[in-house]
Each structure stands twice: as structure tokens, then as C-alpha cells.
Short mmCIF file of C-alpha atoms in Angstrom, two decimals:
data_model
loop_
_atom_site.label_atom_id
_atom_site.label_comp_id
_atom_site.label_asym_id
_atom_site.label_seq_id
_atom_site.Cartn_x
_atom_site.Cartn_y
_atom_site.Cartn_z
CA GLY A 966 4.74 14.67 -10.25
CA GLN A 967 4.61 10.86 -10.89
CA ASN A 968 2.26 8.88 -12.86
CA ILE A 969 2.63 4.91 -13.04
CA ASP A 970 -0.10 2.94 -14.81
CA GLN A 971 -0.60 -0.58 -14.91
CA PRO A 972 -3.81 -2.85 -15.75
CA THR A 973 -5.60 -3.53 -12.61
CA GLU A 974 -6.19 -7.12 -13.41
CA MET A 975 -5.39 -9.98 -15.97
CA THR A 976 -6.18 -13.57 -16.28
CA ALA A 977 -4.31 -16.62 -17.72
CA THR A 978 -4.18 -20.13 -18.42
CA GLU A 979 -1.79 -22.35 -16.35
CA GLY A 980 1.23 -23.20 -18.64
CA ALA A 981 1.01 -20.04 -20.76
CA ILE A 982 2.95 -16.72 -20.89
CA VAL A 983 1.49 -13.45 -19.70
CA GLN A 984 3.11 -9.90 -20.26
CA ILE A 985 2.15 -7.41 -17.58
CA ASN A 986 2.83 -3.72 -18.87
CA CYS A 987 3.73 -0.66 -16.75
CA THR A 988 3.94 2.95 -18.27
CA TYR A 989 5.34 5.73 -16.40
CA GLN A 990 5.58 9.46 -16.63
CA THR A 991 8.00 11.01 -14.08
CA SER A 992 10.10 14.06 -13.96
CA GLY A 993 13.27 11.88 -13.49
CA PHE A 994 14.32 8.30 -13.83
CA ASN A 995 16.83 6.08 -11.80
CA GLY A 996 15.47 2.60 -12.17
CA LEU A 997 12.20 0.44 -12.18
CA PHE A 998 11.46 -2.41 -9.98
CA TRP A 999 8.83 -5.04 -10.23
CA TYR A 1000 7.68 -6.81 -7.10
CA GLN A 1001 5.17 -9.43 -6.54
CA GLN A 1002 2.89 -9.63 -3.67
CA HIS A 1003 0.46 -12.51 -2.66
CA ALA A 1004 -2.53 -11.78 -1.04
CA GLY A 1005 -2.10 -10.88 2.58
CA GLU A 1006 1.48 -11.01 2.18
CA ALA A 1007 4.51 -8.72 1.81
CA PRO A 1008 5.89 -7.56 -1.80
CA THR A 1009 8.97 -9.57 -2.59
CA PHE A 1010 11.31 -8.18 -4.99
CA LEU A 1011 11.54 -9.88 -8.73
CA SER A 1012 13.76 -7.53 -10.93
CA TYR A 1013 15.37 -4.23 -11.39
CA ASN A 1014 15.98 -2.36 -14.62
CA VAL A 1015 17.96 0.79 -14.90
CA LEU A 1016 19.34 0.31 -18.64
CA ASP A 1017 17.15 -0.19 -21.76
CA GLY A 1018 16.43 -4.00 -22.73
CA LEU A 1019 15.44 -7.40 -21.40
CA GLU A 1020 16.80 -8.91 -18.05
CA GLU A 1021 16.03 -12.63 -17.86
CA LYS A 1022 15.78 -14.31 -14.51
CA GLY A 1023 14.31 -17.93 -14.74
CA ARG A 1024 10.58 -17.80 -15.89
CA PHE A 1025 10.53 -14.10 -15.24
CA SER A 1026 12.03 -11.29 -17.62
CA SER A 1027 11.50 -7.68 -17.25
CA PHE A 1028 12.02 -5.31 -20.20
CA LEU A 1029 12.59 -1.49 -19.95
CA SER A 1030 12.42 1.42 -22.68
CA ARG A 1031 13.44 4.70 -21.06
CA SER A 1032 12.56 6.87 -24.09
CA LYS A 1033 9.03 5.39 -24.07
CA GLY A 1034 8.31 5.24 -20.56
CA TYR A 1035 7.58 1.61 -20.57
CA SER A 1036 8.42 -1.55 -19.07
CA TYR A 1037 7.00 -5.19 -19.03
CA LEU A 1038 7.24 -8.32 -16.92
CA LEU A 1039 6.97 -11.50 -18.76
CA LEU A 1040 6.03 -14.47 -16.92
CA LYS A 1041 6.43 -17.75 -18.76
CA GLU A 1042 5.19 -21.38 -17.91
CA LEU A 1043 2.79 -19.91 -15.93
CA GLN A 1044 2.08 -21.82 -12.37
CA MET A 1045 -0.90 -21.53 -10.25
CA LYS A 1046 1.17 -20.16 -7.40
CA ASP A 1047 2.02 -17.22 -9.75
CA SER A 1048 -1.52 -15.95 -9.20
CA ALA A 1049 -0.73 -12.55 -7.08
CA SER A 1050 -0.42 -8.82 -7.64
CA TYR A 1051 2.48 -7.58 -9.39
CA LEU A 1052 3.79 -3.98 -8.43
CA CYS A 1053 5.68 -1.69 -10.72
CA ALA A 1054 7.80 1.09 -8.79
CA VAL A 1055 9.79 3.74 -10.25
CA ARG A 1056 12.53 5.56 -8.77
CA ASP A 1057 12.26 9.47 -9.79
CA PRO A 1058 15.19 11.48 -8.01
CA ALA A 1059 13.24 14.83 -9.41
CA GLY A 1060 11.80 15.00 -6.05
CA GLY A 1061 15.02 14.67 -4.13
CA SER A 1062 14.51 10.97 -3.09
CA TYR A 1063 15.67 7.66 -4.51
CA ILE A 1064 12.85 5.75 -2.85
CA PRO A 1065 10.63 4.05 -5.54
CA THR A 1066 7.18 4.99 -6.10
CA PHE A 1067 4.77 2.15 -6.52
CA GLY A 1068 1.82 2.01 -8.93
CA ARG A 1069 -1.54 0.29 -7.98
CA GLY A 1070 -0.41 -3.16 -9.02
CA THR A 1071 -2.01 -5.65 -11.41
CA SER A 1072 -3.81 -8.59 -10.01
CA LEU A 1073 -2.92 -11.82 -12.12
CA ILE A 1074 -5.22 -14.89 -11.94
CA VAL A 1075 -3.99 -17.88 -13.02
CA HIS A 1076 -6.52 -20.62 -14.04
CA PRO A 1077 -5.92 -24.49 -14.59
CA GLU B 1497 18.59 -14.88 7.91
CA ALA B 1498 15.57 -13.45 9.68
CA GLY B 1499 13.51 -11.24 8.08
CA VAL B 1500 11.69 -8.08 8.93
CA ALA B 1501 9.56 -8.58 11.92
CA GLN B 1502 6.20 -6.72 12.50
CA SER B 1503 3.31 -6.86 15.44
CA PRO B 1504 0.54 -6.89 15.64
CA ARG B 1505 -0.46 -8.89 12.71
CA TYR B 1506 -3.89 -7.49 12.88
CA LYS B 1507 -5.55 -4.54 14.89
CA ILE B 1508 -8.99 -3.40 14.82
CA ILE B 1509 -9.85 -0.17 16.76
CA GLU B 1510 -12.46 2.53 16.65
CA LYS B 1511 -12.14 5.85 15.27
CA ARG B 1512 -10.34 8.49 17.45
CA GLN B 1513 -8.45 5.80 19.49
CA SER B 1514 -4.67 5.34 19.12
CA VAL B 1515 -2.72 2.33 17.88
CA ALA B 1516 0.99 1.60 17.66
CA PHE B 1517 2.85 -0.59 15.33
CA TRP B 1518 6.22 -2.16 16.15
CA CYS B 1519 9.01 -3.39 13.53
CA ASN B 1520 12.38 -5.05 13.75
CA PRO B 1521 14.42 -4.89 10.88
CA ILE B 1522 16.95 -7.02 9.52
CA SER B 1523 20.10 -7.16 11.60
CA GLY B 1524 22.58 -4.90 10.19
CA HIS B 1525 19.97 -2.98 8.00
CA ALA B 1526 20.86 0.80 8.40
CA THR B 1527 17.73 1.97 6.63
CA LEU B 1528 14.09 1.41 7.61
CA TYR B 1529 10.92 2.40 5.81
CA TRP B 1530 7.24 2.63 6.80
CA TYR B 1531 4.64 2.07 4.18
CA GLN B 1532 0.69 2.45 4.09
CA GLN B 1533 -1.02 0.12 1.44
CA ILE B 1534 -4.63 0.79 1.26
CA LEU B 1535 -6.52 -1.99 -0.39
CA GLY B 1536 -6.37 -2.21 -4.12
CA GLN B 1537 -3.22 0.28 -4.14
CA GLY B 1538 0.43 0.31 -4.18
CA PRO B 1539 2.51 0.60 -0.94
CA LYS B 1540 3.02 4.67 -0.21
CA LEU B 1541 5.78 5.77 1.59
CA LEU B 1542 5.16 7.39 5.09
CA ILE B 1543 8.52 7.64 6.17
CA GLN B 1544 12.10 6.68 6.15
CA PHE B 1545 15.08 6.28 8.63
CA GLN B 1546 18.75 6.22 8.26
CA ASN B 1547 19.95 4.63 11.45
CA ASN B 1548 18.11 6.71 14.06
CA GLY B 1549 17.59 9.47 11.88
CA VAL B 1550 14.71 10.71 9.52
CA VAL B 1551 15.47 11.07 6.04
CA ASP B 1552 12.15 11.67 4.33
CA ASP B 1553 8.92 12.22 6.08
CA SER B 1554 7.35 14.46 3.56
CA GLN B 1555 4.25 11.91 3.25
CA LEU B 1556 3.55 11.45 6.89
CA PRO B 1557 0.39 13.25 8.09
CA LYS B 1558 2.07 14.71 11.02
CA ASP B 1559 -1.10 15.95 12.91
CA ARG B 1560 -1.90 12.31 13.63
CA PHE B 1561 1.02 10.02 12.68
CA SER B 1562 4.39 9.85 14.26
CA ALA B 1563 7.16 7.56 14.23
CA GLU B 1564 10.53 6.90 15.97
CA ARG B 1565 13.58 4.58 15.48
CA LEU B 1566 15.28 4.71 18.90
CA LYS B 1567 18.79 3.56 18.93
CA GLY B 1568 18.83 2.98 15.17
CA VAL B 1569 17.37 -0.55 15.34
CA ASP B 1570 13.57 -1.35 16.17
CA SER B 1571 10.86 1.48 15.03
CA THR B 1572 7.20 2.18 16.18
CA LEU B 1573 4.64 4.09 14.30
CA LYS B 1574 2.04 5.69 16.06
CA ILE B 1575 -1.53 6.91 14.84
CA GLN B 1576 -3.50 9.43 17.21
CA PRO B 1577 -6.05 9.69 16.90
CA ALA B 1578 -7.08 7.33 14.00
CA LYS B 1579 -9.54 8.05 11.26
CA LEU B 1580 -11.56 5.80 9.17
CA GLU B 1581 -9.52 6.61 6.09
CA ASP B 1582 -6.41 4.92 7.87
CA SER B 1583 -7.51 1.53 7.48
CA ALA B 1584 -4.78 -0.12 5.61
CA VAL B 1585 -1.81 -2.62 5.93
CA TYR B 1586 1.19 -0.82 7.51
CA LEU B 1587 4.24 -2.33 6.17
CA CYS B 1588 7.86 -2.07 7.20
CA ALA B 1589 10.75 -2.36 5.13
CA SER B 1590 14.35 -2.31 5.58
CA SER B 1591 17.42 -2.03 3.27
CA LEU B 1592 21.53 -2.11 3.86
CA VAL B 1593 21.90 1.19 3.00
CA VAL B 1594 20.05 4.43 1.92
CA SER B 1595 18.83 4.80 -1.81
CA VAL B 1596 21.41 6.81 -3.77
CA ALA B 1597 21.62 7.23 -7.75
CA GLY B 1598 22.48 4.38 -9.69
CA ARG B 1599 22.72 2.08 -6.80
CA TYR B 1600 20.29 -0.78 -6.55
CA ASN B 1601 19.44 -1.59 -3.04
CA GLU B 1602 16.56 -4.18 -2.40
CA GLN B 1603 13.95 -3.35 0.24
CA PHE B 1604 12.98 -6.23 2.34
CA PHE B 1605 9.39 -5.96 3.43
CA GLY B 1606 7.91 -7.33 6.75
CA PRO B 1607 4.44 -9.18 6.61
CA GLY B 1608 2.59 -5.86 7.61
CA THR B 1609 -0.03 -4.97 10.04
CA ARG B 1610 -3.73 -4.81 8.80
CA LEU B 1611 -5.37 -1.92 10.65
CA THR B 1612 -9.31 -1.91 10.64
CA VAL B 1613 -10.54 1.46 11.85
CA LEU B 1614 -14.42 1.21 13.01
#
């Protein structure tokens, strides 16, 4: 089975830094994705981690620790437009599929 | 590059009625996915096509849901008859190739169809 946990909601101030955590318990592992989804819109890809460590891409960074079943998405210099839901998705090939399974998402509210 | 197109954007029906959704993937994308996203949850995969063949439909409620991808391009998802718990956003996504081990393949999502069943 698969279990992916994220906080339901977080709030932060414009210009600050926020870290969104994701923990997972899966039979197997073949990569972890982060997606951003604005209200009423489709998810858009942010990052993909398959090896341990930090991947930096502009204001967004994603970290993975496979031994701990843990990842985080770090958002720096927050902007109002970063208010969205952030979805963690894990690929677990144990079930015979490489399609990622999504967590419930973390709703981030950025206020002035 | 044109994105994934879906229609309609919104649909309201009564329970026990039928409904169909349409998806046109990005040109050249062999793999197409249908997801169901209930409010407050992440997307759940319903079915995956590779060209016009089904790769995975293990989570598709086959007693009421059906999907096809004729000619390996456009796809339709049908619900017949609809239940109240089918109220959700139905997302279509496409990717160049099917997901395999060690290969990252980005999924591009369409805007979704918001279904409300009364």
C-alpha cells in the first residue's frame, strides 16, 4: 500500500521562506514529484527527485531523503502568486505501475 | 505549443444521468491519463492509455465508468449512471512516453472538467 502525508494548510508572509514537508510509506520507490495547483486550475510540474539531496530551481528547491521517506519543498522570497496547493506525488513500482500517486496537497496562503 | 484541451469545463447533472468528457492531448504525446480529483484531495488515476491501448485501469469503477481513445489521439470518459459521489474535477493529462523505471516523464495536465451531480 501507499501512504503519503502532507500538512493540510500553511500560511506565510510575502517575502518569507516556507518549507512544505511530505512523508511517504511505500513498498517501493522510483521518484518523487512536486506539483503546484492554483485554485480551479490544473497541476503544473515543479520538481522531480529520485536521488537523495537538494535540487534547486530558482526560488523553489526540493529535497529528498529516501532512507527517511521524506521530502520537502522550499519556497524562498514568497510572492502572493505562490498562494496555491502543493501536491507531493510518489512513484511506487511495487504495484506494477510507474504512475505517481498523489498526496492530498498542502494549501499555502501567502499574505502581505 | 498548444496544451491539453478538455471540454466541457463545467457540467451539472442529476444523479442517474449520463455524462461524457472529452480530452485532446498535446500533439505527439503517446500516453494519456484520466484523473479524478475530489475537493480537498489529490488527483487519483482512473485510467492510462498508451496510444489506443489501455495500460492501467485498475482504479476505474467499471460498472459505471468507461473510457476510450480511438485512433490513439482524443479520448472520452463516460459516466453512466452518475452518483452523487462522482462530483469532482476530472483531469486529463498526457506525456510523451509511458512511465518506466528511472525515466522521468513530465505529465502535462488539462484545465479539467468540474462535474457536479445533484
